[in-house]
Amino acid sequence: YFWSFLWFKSLFVRKVDPRKDAHSNLLAKKEENNLYKIQFHNVKPECLESYNQLCEGMLPKIHADPQYSCELVGTWNTWYGEQDQAVHLWRYRGGYPALTDVMNKLKQNKEFLDYRKERGKMLLARRNQLLLEFSFWNEPLPRPGPSIYELRTYQLRPGTMIEWGNYWARAIEFRQHNHEAVGGFFSQIGSLYMVHHLWAYKDLQSREDTRNAAWQHEGWDEVVYYTVPLIQHMESRIMIPTRASPLK
């Protein structure tokens, strides 16, 4: 009876199709070898303004220096969500070799080392992730403002990244009418099976109106219905660009 029970139970086990490629290769852009790094810095409340001034003096220099194969995509302070927090997004054109090259060169940059030492006095905690961009999202490029930005972060159930990508490859067309879609990324190092969607809006009311309008498009409700079960945890940050941010 025991073996009969196991056989009967096996009939209802979901069969997994064999894959011959990692999900990063299936979902990421192949024409560009871009790697992204997102940094979250929790700043001592009394130090936030000094921290912003310190970053404004250093980050644009790295961005503009041709010896560093990286670009500052955006830098923000969290307005709603986790308070007294700075978020920085970098792009490395050339993937992991570019990242390694930049890190090695910064170790020899005395001005950067002094900046990092001073910055450390102002922080309560910091963490980062290395990301790839979804093939179906547009690349985040500098844009004029003023705008507020929403970073929506989704912790997915392990094994569901391909499914998420399949649904959002169709869903993104519903969210590009007002040019609010800035970038979409998934983690490679750090917290895994994590997705970040970055959106831009004129203000909070514009955000509300734009999100409500998505429900008028046929198919949006289906995307929400099928992607919600894939999520373990989700978070929304409303962020304000700092003066050094290329995304205004």
PDB file of C-alpha atoms in Angstrom:
ATOM      1  CA  TYR A   1       0.000   0.000   0.000  1.00  0.00           C
ATOM      2  CA  PHE A   2       2.850   2.375   0.837  1.00  0.00           C
ATOM      3  CA  TRP A   3       4.466   2.075  -2.601  1.00  0.00           C
ATOM      4  CA  SER A   4       1.097   2.370  -4.300  1.00  0.00           C
ATOM      5  CA  PHE A   5       0.495   5.572  -2.372  1.00  0.00           C
ATOM      6  CA  LEU A   6       3.859   7.018  -3.462  1.00  0.00           C
ATOM      7  CA  TRP A   7       3.154   6.123  -7.091  1.00  0.00           C
ATOM      8  CA  PHE A   8      -0.295   7.741  -6.901  1.00  0.00           C
ATOM      9  CA  LYS A   9       1.179  10.863  -5.287  1.00  0.00           C
ATOM     10  CA  SER A  10       3.850  11.137  -7.981  1.00  0.00           C
ATOM     11  CA  LEU A  11       1.147  11.578 -10.604  1.00  0.00           C
ATOM     12  CA  PHE A  12       0.431  15.027  -9.158  1.00  0.00           C
ATOM     13  CA  VAL A  13       4.017  16.224  -8.840  1.00  0.00           C
ATOM     14  CA  ARG A  14       4.738  19.075 -11.199  1.00  0.00           C
ATOM     15  CA  LYS A  15       7.169  18.005 -13.883  1.00  0.00           C
ATOM     16  CA  VAL A  16       9.989  20.474 -14.529  1.00  0.00           C
ATOM     17  CA  ASP A  17      11.169  20.895 -18.088  1.00  0.00           C
ATOM     18  CA  PRO A  18      14.941  20.486 -18.351  1.00  0.00           C
ATOM     19  CA  ARG A  19      16.719  23.764 -19.092  1.00  0.00           C
ATOM     20  CA  LYS A  20      20.049  24.063 -20.795  1.00  0.00           C
ATOM     21  CA  ASP A  21      20.719  27.668 -19.790  1.00  0.00           C
ATOM     22  CA  ALA A  22      20.677  29.787 -16.632  1.00  0.00           C
ATOM     23  CA  HIS A  23      17.721  32.104 -16.143  1.00  0.00           C
ATOM     24  CA  SER A  24      20.135  35.063 -16.244  1.00  0.00           C
ATOM     25  CA  ASN A  25      20.982  34.177 -19.858  1.00  0.00           C
ATOM     26  CA  LEU A  26      17.345  33.689 -20.770  1.00  0.00           C
ATOM     27  CA  LEU A  27      16.092  36.948 -19.257  1.00  0.00           C
ATOM     28  CA  ALA A  28      18.971  39.436 -19.589  1.00  0.00           C
ATOM     29  CA  LYS A  29      19.827  41.611 -22.565  1.00  0.00           C
ATOM     30  CA  LYS A  30      22.304  39.871 -24.825  1.00  0.00           C
ATOM     31  CA  GLU A  31      23.256  42.781 -27.049  1.00  0.00           C
ATOM     32  CA  GLU A  32      24.721  44.710 -24.103  1.00  0.00           C
ATOM     33  CA  ASN A  33      27.029  43.384 -21.429  1.00  0.00           C
ATOM     34  CA  ASN A  34      25.774  45.625 -18.648  1.00  0.00           C
ATOM     35  CA  LEU A  35      26.050  44.877 -14.960  1.00  0.00           C
ATOM     36  CA  TYR A  36      24.328  47.051 -12.357  1.00  0.00           C
ATOM     37  CA  LYS A  37      25.075  47.640  -8.710  1.00  0.00           C
ATOM     38  CA  ILE A  38      22.475  49.019  -6.333  1.00  0.00           C
ATOM     39  CA  GLN A  39      23.588  50.354  -2.958  1.00  0.00           C
ATOM     40  CA  PHE A  40      21.398  50.983   0.079  1.00  0.00           C
ATOM     41  CA  HIS A  41      22.959  53.204   2.747  1.00  0.00           C
ATOM     42  CA  ASN A  42      21.158  53.805   6.037  1.00  0.00           C
ATOM     43  CA  VAL A  43      22.438  57.152   7.271  1.00  0.00           C
ATOM     44  CA  LYS A  44      22.451  58.560  10.787  1.00  0.00           C
ATOM     45  CA  PRO A  45      19.514  61.013  10.773  1.00  0.00           C
ATOM     46  CA  GLU A  46      21.627  63.957  11.854  1.00  0.00           C
ATOM     47  CA  CYS A  47      24.164  63.243   9.085  1.00  0.00           C
ATOM     48  CA  LEU A  48      21.923  62.967   6.027  1.00  0.00           C
ATOM     49  CA  GLU A  49      22.601  66.447   4.636  1.00  0.00           C
ATOM     50  CA  SER A  50      26.351  66.101   5.210  1.00  0.00           C
ATOM     51  CA  TYR A  51      26.245  62.651   3.611  1.00  0.00           C
ATOM     52  CA  ASN A  52      24.500  64.049   0.521  1.00  0.00           C
ATOM     53  CA  GLN A  53      27.075  66.830   0.193  1.00  0.00           C
ATOM     54  CA  LEU A  54      29.912  64.328   0.545  1.00  0.00           C
ATOM     55  CA  CYS A  55      28.423  62.118  -2.200  1.00  0.00           C
ATOM     56  CA  GLU A  56      27.784  65.107  -4.475  1.00  0.00           C
ATOM     57  CA  GLY A  57      31.485  65.905  -4.284  1.00  0.00           C
ATOM     58  CA  MET A  58      32.661  62.388  -5.171  1.00  0.00           C
ATOM     59  CA  LEU A  59      30.163  60.375  -7.194  1.00  0.00           C
ATOM     60  CA  PRO A  60      29.979  62.712 -10.240  1.00  0.00           C
ATOM     61  CA  LYS A  61      33.793  62.639 -10.453  1.00  0.00           C
ATOM     62  CA  ILE A  62      33.815  58.854 -10.781  1.00  0.00           C
ATOM     63  CA  HIS A  63      30.944  59.060 -13.265  1.00  0.00           C
ATOM     64  CA  ALA A  64      32.764  61.588 -15.474  1.00  0.00           C
ATOM     65  CA  ASP A  65      36.265  60.060 -15.328  1.00  0.00           C
ATOM     66  CA  PRO A  66      36.884  57.944 -18.468  1.00  0.00           C
ATOM     67  CA  GLN A  67      39.322  55.658 -16.642  1.00  0.00           C
ATOM     68  CA  TYR A  68      36.369  54.188 -14.728  1.00  0.00           C
ATOM     69  CA  SER A  69      34.108  51.921 -16.798  1.00  0.00           C
ATOM     70  CA  CYS A  70      31.020  52.818 -14.804  1.00  0.00           C
ATOM     71  CA  GLU A  71      28.184  55.322 -14.873  1.00  0.00           C
ATOM     72  CA  LEU A  72      26.066  56.750 -12.109  1.00  0.00           C
ATOM     73  CA  VAL A  73      22.506  55.967 -13.220  1.00  0.00           C
ATOM     74  CA  GLY A  74      20.771  57.630 -10.299  1.00  0.00           C
ATOM     75  CA  THR A  75      21.148  58.605  -6.662  1.00  0.00           C
ATOM     76  CA  TRP A  76      18.238  59.262  -4.325  1.00  0.00           C
ATOM     77  CA  ASN A  77      17.054  59.762  -0.770  1.00  0.00           C
ATOM     78  CA  THR A  78      14.087  57.659   0.328  1.00  0.00           C
ATOM     79  CA  TRP A  79      11.091  59.891   0.979  1.00  0.00           C
ATOM     80  CA  TYR A  80       8.497  57.257   1.899  1.00  0.00           C
ATOM     81  CA  GLY A  81       9.616  53.830   3.005  1.00  0.00           C
ATOM     82  CA  GLU A  82      12.785  53.274   4.999  1.00  0.00           C
ATOM     83  CA  GLN A  83      13.772  56.688   6.341  1.00  0.00           C
ATOM     84  CA  ASP A  84      17.181  58.404   6.277  1.00  0.00           C
ATOM     85  CA  GLN A  85      18.295  56.140   3.460  1.00  0.00           C
ATOM     86  CA  ALA A  86      20.321  56.799   0.322  1.00  0.00           C
ATOM     87  CA  VAL A  87      20.035  54.608  -2.788  1.00  0.00           C
ATOM     88  CA  HIS A  88      22.672  54.629  -5.543  1.00  0.00           C
ATOM     89  CA  LEU A  89      22.433  52.782  -8.869  1.00  0.00           C
ATOM     90  CA  TRP A  90      25.571  52.222 -10.984  1.00  0.00           C
ATOM     91  CA  ARG A  91      25.975  50.684 -14.442  1.00  0.00           C
ATOM     92  CA  TYR A  92      29.154  48.838 -15.479  1.00  0.00           C
ATOM     93  CA  ARG A  93      29.466  48.538 -19.250  1.00  0.00           C
ATOM     94  CA  GLY A  94      31.545  45.417 -19.718  1.00  0.00           C
ATOM     95  CA  GLY A  95      30.082  43.242 -16.971  1.00  0.00           C
ATOM     96  CA  TYR A  96      32.119  41.677 -14.208  1.00  0.00           C
ATOM     97  CA  PRO A  97      35.554  42.562 -15.699  1.00  0.00           C
ATOM     98  CA  ALA A  98      34.530  46.233 -15.728  1.00  0.00           C
ATOM     99  CA  LEU A  99      33.357  45.999 -12.110  1.00  0.00           C
ATOM    100  CA  THR A 100      36.638  44.402 -11.023  1.00  0.00           C
ATOM    101  CA  ASP A 101      38.677  46.982 -12.932  1.00  0.00           C
ATOM    102  CA  VAL A 102      36.812  49.887 -11.321  1.00  0.00           C
ATOM    103  CA  MET A 103      37.155  48.440  -7.826  1.00  0.00           C
ATOM    104  CA  ASN A 104      40.900  47.886  -8.271  1.00  0.00           C
ATOM    105  CA  LYS A 105      41.427  51.439  -9.523  1.00  0.00           C
ATOM    106  CA  LEU A 106      39.370  52.965  -6.711  1.00  0.00           C
ATOM    107  CA  LYS A 107      41.616  51.195  -4.183  1.00  0.00           C
ATOM    108  CA  GLN A 108      44.436  53.377  -5.534  1.00  0.00           C
ATOM    109  CA  ASN A 109      42.405  56.598  -5.492  1.00  0.00           C
ATOM    110  CA  LYS A 110      43.292  58.504  -2.318  1.00  0.00           C
ATOM    111  CA  GLU A 111      40.417  60.955  -2.723  1.00  0.00           C
ATOM    112  CA  PHE A 112      37.947  58.073  -2.918  1.00  0.00           C
ATOM    113  CA  LEU A 113      39.504  56.313   0.082  1.00  0.00           C
ATOM    114  CA  ASP A 114      39.208  59.523   2.112  1.00  0.00           C
ATOM    115  CA  TYR A 115      35.602  59.866   0.972  1.00  0.00           C
ATOM    116  CA  ARG A 116      34.802  56.293   1.977  1.00  0.00           C
ATOM    117  CA  LYS A 117      36.416  56.752   5.391  1.00  0.00           C
ATOM    118  CA  GLU A 118      34.413  59.914   6.050  1.00  0.00           C
ATOM    119  CA  ARG A 119      31.257  58.290   4.722  1.00  0.00           C
ATOM    120  CA  GLY A 120      31.669  55.378   7.122  1.00  0.00           C
ATOM    121  CA  LYS A 121      31.323  57.722  10.100  1.00  0.00           C
ATOM    122  CA  MET A 122      27.835  58.693   8.905  1.00  0.00           C
ATOM    123  CA  LEU A 123      26.347  55.251   8.248  1.00  0.00           C
ATOM    124  CA  LEU A 124      24.322  52.898  10.406  1.00  0.00           C
ATOM    125  CA  ALA A 125      24.251  50.079   7.843  1.00  0.00           C
ATOM    126  CA  ARG A 126      24.858  49.447   4.164  1.00  0.00           C
ATOM    127  CA  ARG A 127      24.215  46.661   1.677  1.00  0.00           C
ATOM    128  CA  ASN A 128      24.391  46.169  -2.059  1.00  0.00           C
ATOM    129  CA  GLN A 129      23.361  43.819  -4.837  1.00  0.00           C
ATOM    130  CA  LEU A 130      24.650  43.079  -8.310  1.00  0.00           C
ATOM    131  CA  LEU A 131      21.894  43.109 -10.910  1.00  0.00           C
ATOM    132  CA  LEU A 132      21.173  42.347 -14.544  1.00  0.00           C
ATOM    133  CA  GLU A 133      18.515  44.196 -16.536  1.00  0.00           C
ATOM    134  CA  PHE A 134      15.514  42.413 -18.022  1.00  0.00           C
ATOM    135  CA  SER A 135      15.670  42.186 -21.806  1.00  0.00           C
ATOM    136  CA  PHE A 136      12.149  43.605 -22.218  1.00  0.00           C
ATOM    137  CA  TRP A 137      12.732  46.762 -20.150  1.00  0.00           C
ATOM    138  CA  ASN A 138      14.189  49.933 -21.607  1.00  0.00           C
ATOM    139  CA  GLU A 139      17.670  50.880 -20.416  1.00  0.00           C
ATOM    140  CA  PRO A 140      17.580  53.613 -17.747  1.00  0.00           C
ATOM    141  CA  LEU A 141      18.902  56.831 -19.282  1.00  0.00           C
ATOM    142  CA  PRO A 142      19.275  60.367 -17.878  1.00  0.00           C
ATOM    143  CA  ARG A 143      16.012  62.303 -17.939  1.00  0.00           C
ATOM    144  CA  PRO A 144      14.972  65.816 -16.959  1.00  0.00           C
ATOM    145  CA  GLY A 145      12.796  66.407 -13.932  1.00  0.00           C
ATOM    146  CA  PRO A 146      11.487  67.176 -11.574  1.00  0.00           C
ATOM    147  CA  SER A 147      10.258  63.659 -10.873  1.00  0.00           C
ATOM    148  CA  ILE A 148       9.708  61.364  -7.958  1.00  0.00           C
ATOM    149  CA  TYR A 149      10.844  57.764  -8.337  1.00  0.00           C
ATOM    150  CA  GLU A 150       9.323  54.575  -7.038  1.00  0.00           C
ATOM    151  CA  LEU A 151      11.499  51.534  -6.476  1.00  0.00           C
ATOM    152  CA  ARG A 152       9.275  48.478  -6.157  1.00  0.00           C
ATOM    153  CA  THR A 153      11.162  45.463  -4.848  1.00  0.00           C
ATOM    154  CA  TYR A 154       9.828  41.918  -5.082  1.00  0.00           C
ATOM    155  CA  GLN A 155      11.264  38.889  -3.320  1.00  0.00           C
ATOM    156  CA  LEU A 156      10.168  35.971  -5.500  1.00  0.00           C
ATOM    157  CA  ARG A 157       9.776  32.342  -4.586  1.00  0.00           C
ATOM    158  CA  PRO A 158      12.887  30.419  -5.743  1.00  0.00           C
ATOM    159  CA  GLY A 159      12.409  28.933  -9.188  1.00  0.00           C
ATOM    160  CA  THR A 160       9.826  31.459 -10.407  1.00  0.00           C
ATOM    161  CA  MET A 161      12.041  34.056 -12.134  1.00  0.00           C
ATOM    162  CA  ILE A 162      11.371  32.728 -15.649  1.00  0.00           C
ATOM    163  CA  GLU A 163       7.638  32.731 -15.012  1.00  0.00           C
ATOM    164  CA  TRP A 164       7.830  36.309 -13.708  1.00  0.00           C
ATOM    165  CA  GLY A 165       9.765  37.393 -16.773  1.00  0.00           C
ATOM    166  CA  ASN A 166       7.303  35.762 -19.152  1.00  0.00           C
ATOM    167  CA  TYR A 167       4.370  37.676 -17.664  1.00  0.00           C
ATOM    168  CA  TRP A 168       6.160  41.019 -17.388  1.00  0.00           C
ATOM    169  CA  ALA A 169       7.461  40.830 -20.952  1.00  0.00           C
ATOM    170  CA  ARG A 170       3.810  41.314 -21.930  1.00  0.00           C
ATOM    171  CA  ALA A 171       2.813  43.547 -19.000  1.00  0.00           C
ATOM    172  CA  ILE A 172       5.416  46.243 -19.562  1.00  0.00           C
ATOM    173  CA  GLU A 173       3.565  47.502 -22.647  1.00  0.00           C
ATOM    174  CA  PHE A 174       0.694  48.561 -20.356  1.00  0.00           C
ATOM    175  CA  ARG A 175       3.039  50.757 -18.303  1.00  0.00           C
ATOM    176  CA  GLN A 176       4.952  52.725 -20.923  1.00  0.00           C
ATOM    177  CA  HIS A 177       2.297  55.151 -22.133  1.00  0.00           C
ATOM    178  CA  ASN A 178       3.412  57.982 -19.836  1.00  0.00           C
ATOM    179  CA  HIS A 179       7.112  57.081 -20.005  1.00  0.00           C
ATOM    180  CA  GLU A 180       6.991  56.068 -16.349  1.00  0.00           C
ATOM    181  CA  ALA A 181       8.990  52.847 -16.862  1.00  0.00           C
ATOM    182  CA  VAL A 182      12.648  53.584 -16.058  1.00  0.00           C
ATOM    183  CA  GLY A 183      14.285  50.190 -15.575  1.00  0.00           C
ATOM    184  CA  GLY A 184      13.771  46.586 -14.507  1.00  0.00           C
ATOM    185  CA  PHE A 185      16.431  44.428 -12.861  1.00  0.00           C
ATOM    186  CA  PHE A 186      16.931  41.058 -11.187  1.00  0.00           C
ATOM    187  CA  SER A 187      19.605  40.134  -8.657  1.00  0.00           C
ATOM    188  CA  GLN A 188      22.677  38.012  -9.310  1.00  0.00           C
ATOM    189  CA  ILE A 189      24.678  38.518  -6.105  1.00  0.00           C
ATOM    190  CA  GLY A 190      23.289  39.569  -2.735  1.00  0.00           C
ATOM    191  CA  SER A 191      19.675  38.735  -1.949  1.00  0.00           C
ATOM    192  CA  LEU A 192      18.676  36.266  -4.670  1.00  0.00           C
ATOM    193  CA  TYR A 193      15.415  35.920  -6.607  1.00  0.00           C
ATOM    194  CA  MET A 194      14.875  39.617  -6.075  1.00  0.00           C
ATOM    195  CA  VAL A 195      13.401  41.945  -8.694  1.00  0.00           C
ATOM    196  CA  HIS A 196      13.540  45.752  -8.768  1.00  0.00           C
ATOM    197  CA  HIS A 197      11.207  47.857 -10.933  1.00  0.00           C
ATOM    198  CA  LEU A 198      12.047  51.564 -11.145  1.00  0.00           C
ATOM    199  CA  TRP A 199       9.305  54.051 -12.130  1.00  0.00           C
ATOM    200  CA  ALA A 200       9.205  57.842 -12.531  1.00  0.00           C
ATOM    201  CA  TYR A 201       6.210  60.102 -11.886  1.00  0.00           C
ATOM    202  CA  LYS A 202       5.530  63.814 -11.740  1.00  0.00           C
ATOM    203  CA  ASP A 203       4.147  63.530  -8.212  1.00  0.00           C
ATOM    204  CA  LEU A 204       2.223  61.165  -5.928  1.00  0.00           C
ATOM    205  CA  GLN A 205      -1.142  61.971  -7.496  1.00  0.00           C
ATOM    206  CA  SER A 206       0.266  61.281 -10.959  1.00  0.00           C
ATOM    207  CA  ARG A 207       1.524  57.954  -9.642  1.00  0.00           C
ATOM    208  CA  GLU A 208      -1.949  57.091  -8.364  1.00  0.00           C
ATOM    209  CA  ASP A 209      -3.632  58.097 -11.622  1.00  0.00           C
ATOM    210  CA  THR A 210      -1.120  56.184 -13.765  1.00  0.00           C
ATOM    211  CA  ARG A 211      -1.386  53.001 -11.721  1.00  0.00           C
ATOM    212  CA  ASN A 212      -5.193  53.135 -11.764  1.00  0.00           C
ATOM    213  CA  ALA A 213      -5.184  53.655 -15.533  1.00  0.00           C
ATOM    214  CA  ALA A 214      -3.300  50.377 -16.023  1.00  0.00           C
ATOM    215  CA  TRP A 215      -6.415  48.481 -14.924  1.00  0.00           C
ATOM    216  CA  GLN A 216      -8.263  49.840 -17.952  1.00  0.00           C
ATOM    217  CA  HIS A 217      -5.983  47.850 -20.284  1.00  0.00           C
ATOM    218  CA  GLU A 218      -7.194  44.391 -21.164  1.00  0.00           C
ATOM    219  CA  GLY A 219      -4.727  41.847 -19.845  1.00  0.00           C
ATOM    220  CA  TRP A 220      -3.338  43.843 -16.900  1.00  0.00           C
ATOM    221  CA  ASP A 221      -5.649  42.097 -14.420  1.00  0.00           C
ATOM    222  CA  GLU A 222      -4.428  38.735 -15.709  1.00  0.00           C
ATOM    223  CA  VAL A 223      -0.788  39.697 -15.147  1.00  0.00           C
ATOM    224  CA  VAL A 224      -1.513  40.746 -11.568  1.00  0.00           C
ATOM    225  CA  TYR A 225      -3.531  37.577 -10.930  1.00  0.00           C
ATOM    226  CA  TYR A 226      -0.735  35.257 -12.068  1.00  0.00           C
ATOM    227  CA  THR A 227       2.288  37.125 -10.676  1.00  0.00           C
ATOM    228  CA  VAL A 228       1.047  37.798  -7.135  1.00  0.00           C
ATOM    229  CA  PRO A 229       1.401  34.098  -6.121  1.00  0.00           C
ATOM    230  CA  LEU A 230       5.061  34.230  -7.192  1.00  0.00           C
ATOM    231  CA  ILE A 231       5.879  36.877  -4.563  1.00  0.00           C
ATOM    232  CA  GLN A 232       7.111  36.135  -1.056  1.00  0.00           C
ATOM    233  CA  HIS A 233       7.563  39.752  -0.016  1.00  0.00           C
ATOM    234  CA  MET A 234       7.283  43.158  -1.674  1.00  0.00           C
ATOM    235  CA  GLU A 235       8.293  46.698  -0.779  1.00  0.00           C
ATOM    236  CA  SER A 236       7.806  50.155  -2.233  1.00  0.00           C
ATOM    237  CA  ARG A 237      10.109  53.149  -1.799  1.00  0.00           C
ATOM    238  CA  ILE A 238       9.280  56.654  -2.977  1.00  0.00           C
ATOM    239  CA  MET A 239      12.577  58.396  -3.653  1.00  0.00           C
ATOM    240  CA  ILE A 240      13.701  61.944  -4.389  1.00  0.00           C
ATOM    241  CA  PRO A 241      16.740  62.467  -6.670  1.00  0.00           C
ATOM    242  CA  THR A 242      19.701  64.253  -5.143  1.00  0.00           C
ATOM    243  CA  ARG A 243      21.437  67.088  -6.965  1.00  0.00           C
ATOM    244  CA  ALA A 244      24.078  64.640  -8.288  1.00  0.00           C
ATOM    245  CA  SER A 245      21.565  62.271  -9.919  1.00  0.00           C
ATOM    246  CA  PRO A 246      21.471  61.946 -13.739  1.00  0.00           C
ATOM    247  CA  LEU A 247      17.852  60.809 -13.284  1.00  0.00           C
ATOM    248  CA  LYS A 248      16.239  64.074 -12.202  1.00  0.00           C
TER     249      LYS A 248
END
